[in-house]
Short mmCIF file of C-alpha atoms in Angstrom, two decimals:
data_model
loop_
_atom_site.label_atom_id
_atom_site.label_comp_id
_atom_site.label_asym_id
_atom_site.label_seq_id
_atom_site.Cartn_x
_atom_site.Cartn_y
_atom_site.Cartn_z
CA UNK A 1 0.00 0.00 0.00
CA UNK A 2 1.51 3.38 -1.02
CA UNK A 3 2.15 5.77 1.24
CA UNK A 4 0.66 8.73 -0.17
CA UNK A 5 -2.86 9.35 0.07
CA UNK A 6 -4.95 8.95 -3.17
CA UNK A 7 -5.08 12.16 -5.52
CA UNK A 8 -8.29 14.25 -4.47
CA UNK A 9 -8.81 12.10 -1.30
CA UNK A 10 -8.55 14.20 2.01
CA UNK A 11 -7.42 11.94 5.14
CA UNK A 12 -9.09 12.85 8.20
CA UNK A 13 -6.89 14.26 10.89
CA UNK A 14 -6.31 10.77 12.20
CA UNK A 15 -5.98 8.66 8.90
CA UNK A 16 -3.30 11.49 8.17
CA UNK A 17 -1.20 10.97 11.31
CA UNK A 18 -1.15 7.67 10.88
CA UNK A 19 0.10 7.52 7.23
CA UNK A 20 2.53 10.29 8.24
CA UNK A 21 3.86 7.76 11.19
CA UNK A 22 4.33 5.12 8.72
CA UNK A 23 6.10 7.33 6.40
CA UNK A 24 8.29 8.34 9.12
CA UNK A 25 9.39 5.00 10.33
CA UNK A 26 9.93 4.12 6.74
CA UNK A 27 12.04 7.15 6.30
CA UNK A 28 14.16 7.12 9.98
CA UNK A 29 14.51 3.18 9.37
CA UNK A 30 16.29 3.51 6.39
CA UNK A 31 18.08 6.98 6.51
CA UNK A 32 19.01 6.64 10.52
CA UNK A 33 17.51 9.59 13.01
CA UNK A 34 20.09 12.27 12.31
CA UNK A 35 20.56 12.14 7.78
CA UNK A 36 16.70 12.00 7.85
CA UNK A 37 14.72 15.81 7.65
CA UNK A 38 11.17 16.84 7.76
CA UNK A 39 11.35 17.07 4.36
CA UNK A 40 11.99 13.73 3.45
CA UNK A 41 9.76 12.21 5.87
CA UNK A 42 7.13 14.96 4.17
CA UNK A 43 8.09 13.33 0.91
CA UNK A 44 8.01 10.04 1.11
CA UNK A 45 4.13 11.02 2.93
CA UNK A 46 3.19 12.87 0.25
CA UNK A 47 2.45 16.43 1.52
CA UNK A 48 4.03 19.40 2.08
CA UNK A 49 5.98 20.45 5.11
CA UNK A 50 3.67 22.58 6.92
CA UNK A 51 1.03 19.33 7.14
CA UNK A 52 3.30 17.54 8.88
CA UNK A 53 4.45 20.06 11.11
CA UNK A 54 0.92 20.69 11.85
CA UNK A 55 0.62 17.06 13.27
CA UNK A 56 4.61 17.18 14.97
CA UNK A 57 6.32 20.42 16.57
CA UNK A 58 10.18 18.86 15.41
CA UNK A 59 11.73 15.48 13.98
CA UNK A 60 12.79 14.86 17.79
CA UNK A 61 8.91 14.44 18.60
CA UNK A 62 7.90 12.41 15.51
CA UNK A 63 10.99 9.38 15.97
CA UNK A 64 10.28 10.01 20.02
CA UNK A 65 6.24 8.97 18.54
CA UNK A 66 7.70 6.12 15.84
CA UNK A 67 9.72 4.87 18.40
CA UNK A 68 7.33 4.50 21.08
CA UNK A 69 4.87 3.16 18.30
CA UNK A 70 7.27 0.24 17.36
CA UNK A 71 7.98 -0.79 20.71
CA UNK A 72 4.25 -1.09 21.95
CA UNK A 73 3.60 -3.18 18.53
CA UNK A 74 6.83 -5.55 19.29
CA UNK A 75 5.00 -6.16 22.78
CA UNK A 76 1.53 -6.32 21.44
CA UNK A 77 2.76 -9.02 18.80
CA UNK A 78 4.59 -11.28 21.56
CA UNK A 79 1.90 -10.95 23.66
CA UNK A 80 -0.90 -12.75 21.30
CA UNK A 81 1.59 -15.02 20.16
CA UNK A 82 2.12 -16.57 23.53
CA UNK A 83 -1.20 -16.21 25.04
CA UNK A 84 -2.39 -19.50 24.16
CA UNK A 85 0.70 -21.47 24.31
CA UNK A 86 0.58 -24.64 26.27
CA UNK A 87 3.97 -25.51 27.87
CA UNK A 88 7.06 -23.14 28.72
CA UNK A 89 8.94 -24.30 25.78
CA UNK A 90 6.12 -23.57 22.79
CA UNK A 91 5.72 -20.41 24.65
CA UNK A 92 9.30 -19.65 24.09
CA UNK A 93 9.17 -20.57 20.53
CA UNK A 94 6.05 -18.44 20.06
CA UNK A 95 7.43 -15.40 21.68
CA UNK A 96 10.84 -15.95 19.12
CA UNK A 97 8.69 -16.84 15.96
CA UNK A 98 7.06 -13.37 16.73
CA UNK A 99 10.03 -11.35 16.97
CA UNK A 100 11.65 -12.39 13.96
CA UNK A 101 8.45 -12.07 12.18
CA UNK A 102 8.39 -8.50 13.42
CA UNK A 103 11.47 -7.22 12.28
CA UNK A 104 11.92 -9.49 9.19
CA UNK A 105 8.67 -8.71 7.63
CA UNK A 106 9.18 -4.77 8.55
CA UNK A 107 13.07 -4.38 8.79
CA UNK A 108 12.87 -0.20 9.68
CA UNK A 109 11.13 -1.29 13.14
CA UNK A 110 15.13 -2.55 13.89
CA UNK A 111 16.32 0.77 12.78
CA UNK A 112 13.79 2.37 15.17
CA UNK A 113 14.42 0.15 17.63
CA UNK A 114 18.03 -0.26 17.95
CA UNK A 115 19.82 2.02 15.38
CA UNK A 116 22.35 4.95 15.45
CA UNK A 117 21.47 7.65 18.06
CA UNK A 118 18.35 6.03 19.83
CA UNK A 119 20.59 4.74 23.52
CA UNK A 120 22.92 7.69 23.18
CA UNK A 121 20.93 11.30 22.15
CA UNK A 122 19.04 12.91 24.88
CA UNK A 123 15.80 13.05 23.85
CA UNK A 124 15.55 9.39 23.08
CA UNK A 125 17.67 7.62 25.69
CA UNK A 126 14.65 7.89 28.27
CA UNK A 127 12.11 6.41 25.88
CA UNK A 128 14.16 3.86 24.56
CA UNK A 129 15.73 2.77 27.80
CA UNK A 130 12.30 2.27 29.28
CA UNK A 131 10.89 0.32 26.29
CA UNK A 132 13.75 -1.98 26.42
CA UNK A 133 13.00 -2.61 30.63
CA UNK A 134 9.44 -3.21 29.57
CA UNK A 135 10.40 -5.48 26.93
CA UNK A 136 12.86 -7.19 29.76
CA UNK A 137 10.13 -7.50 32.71
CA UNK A 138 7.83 -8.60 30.31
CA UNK A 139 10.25 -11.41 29.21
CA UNK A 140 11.06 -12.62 32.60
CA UNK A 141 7.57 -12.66 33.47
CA UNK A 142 7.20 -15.58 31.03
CA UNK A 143 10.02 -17.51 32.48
CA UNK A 144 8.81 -20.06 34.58
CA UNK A 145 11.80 -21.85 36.06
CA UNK A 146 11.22 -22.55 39.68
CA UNK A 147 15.19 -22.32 40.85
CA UNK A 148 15.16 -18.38 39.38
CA UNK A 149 14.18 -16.04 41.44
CA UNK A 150 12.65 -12.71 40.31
CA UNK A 151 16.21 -10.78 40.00
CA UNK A 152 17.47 -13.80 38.28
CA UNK A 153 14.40 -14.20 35.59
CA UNK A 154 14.99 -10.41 34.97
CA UNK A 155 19.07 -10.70 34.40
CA UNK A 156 18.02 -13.60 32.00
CA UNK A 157 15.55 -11.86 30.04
CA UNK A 158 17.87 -9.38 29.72
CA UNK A 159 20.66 -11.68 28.33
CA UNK A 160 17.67 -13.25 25.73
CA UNK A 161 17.47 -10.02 24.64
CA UNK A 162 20.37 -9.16 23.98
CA UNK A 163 20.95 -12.22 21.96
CA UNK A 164 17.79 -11.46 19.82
CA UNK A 165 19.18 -8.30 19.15
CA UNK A 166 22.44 -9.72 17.84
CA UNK A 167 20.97 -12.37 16.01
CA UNK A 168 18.44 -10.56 13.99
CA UNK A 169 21.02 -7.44 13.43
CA UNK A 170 23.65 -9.96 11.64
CA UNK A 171 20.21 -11.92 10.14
CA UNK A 172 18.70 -8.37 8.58
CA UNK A 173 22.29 -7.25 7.81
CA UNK A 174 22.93 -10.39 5.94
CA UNK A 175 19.89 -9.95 3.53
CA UNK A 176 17.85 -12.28 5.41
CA UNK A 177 19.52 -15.63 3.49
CA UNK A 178 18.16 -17.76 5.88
CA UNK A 179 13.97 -18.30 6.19
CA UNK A 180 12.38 -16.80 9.51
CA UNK A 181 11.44 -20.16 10.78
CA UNK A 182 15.26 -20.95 11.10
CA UNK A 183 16.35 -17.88 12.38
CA UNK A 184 13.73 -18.24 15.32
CA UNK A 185 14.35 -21.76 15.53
CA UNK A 186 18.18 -21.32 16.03
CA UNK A 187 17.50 -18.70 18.44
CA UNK A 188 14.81 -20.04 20.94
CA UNK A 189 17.00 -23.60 20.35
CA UNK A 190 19.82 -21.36 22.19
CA UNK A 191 17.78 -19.78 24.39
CA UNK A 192 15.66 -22.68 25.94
CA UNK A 193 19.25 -24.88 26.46
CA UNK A 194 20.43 -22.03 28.34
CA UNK A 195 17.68 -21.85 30.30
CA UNK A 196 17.38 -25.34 31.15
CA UNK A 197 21.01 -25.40 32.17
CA UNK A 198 19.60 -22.83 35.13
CA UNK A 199 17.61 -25.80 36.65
#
């Protein structure tokens, strides 16, 4: 689906925002935060610069909005993946399955998500820092291995996710060679041996 709006249609105020949100993260996940301007994210939208500004003050508050966007949609997606799963293990592989699918099938959420500028400027480090300890409790949470104790589920969520980052950064970087159902495979396959080594 394009991302401008149809000649002679005019989007209502929210149809507009969000079609200038997916614009954005189209824009800041392929150019980075800093080499993308209003104006590109205005062209690849489809409108003129003043529209867009009427909807965001500065480029700081639209990625600060794209960001926080992505990372309530990574959640959301894990969340119905594993909300039906049946043992600890199928969860696992649910929850992995759904984060590959989420960055494979839209590779700008990783730019959003983890790219140049977002743990270092300012005006993102907050946002993103909290994301990624939501993302963390939300993943130990799901860990249900009596001998770990709440510190301990959290300090291995937080190593999963670290490894999920790595392995879908070299996966994406790659060209995506290998199929999504290996890449998740491979990954929860490392994840649950680890974890049963804790028990």
């Amino acid at each position: 689906m394009s991302l401008h709006a149809e000649q002679g249609v005019r989007l209502g105020a929210v149809e507009r925002r969000k079609q200038l949100l997916i614009a954005a993260r189209e824009t800041f996940g392929t150019k980075g935060f800093t080499a993308t301007s209003m104006n590109d994210v205005a062209i690849a939208a489809g409108v003129t610069k003043p529209v867009l500004y009427q909807h965001f003050e500065s480029k700081q508050q639209l990625f600060l909005e794209v960001l926080t966007h992505a990372g309530d949609q990574l959640i959301t997606s894990i969340s119905a993946a594993v909300a039906d799963a049946s043992t600890g293990r199928d969860k696992l592989e649910r929850a992995f399955d759904a984060y590959v699918h989420f960055f494979g099938d839209t590779p700008t959420n990783y730019q959003v998500i983890y790219g140049e500028g977002v743990r270092t400027e300012p005006e993102f480090a907050h946002t993103h820092a909290a994301l990624i300890e939501s993302f963390n409790h939300f993943t130990a949470e799901h860990i249900d291995i009596d001998s770990l104790d709440e510190d301990l589920r959290l300090l291995a969520a937080t190593a999963i996710a670290g490894q999920l980052e790595a392995i879908v950064g070299q996966w994406l970087r790659s060209g995506k060679e290998k199929s999504v159902d290996e890449v998740s495979a491979l990954a929860s396959s490392l994840a649950w041996r680890g974890l049963r080594g804790t028990g």
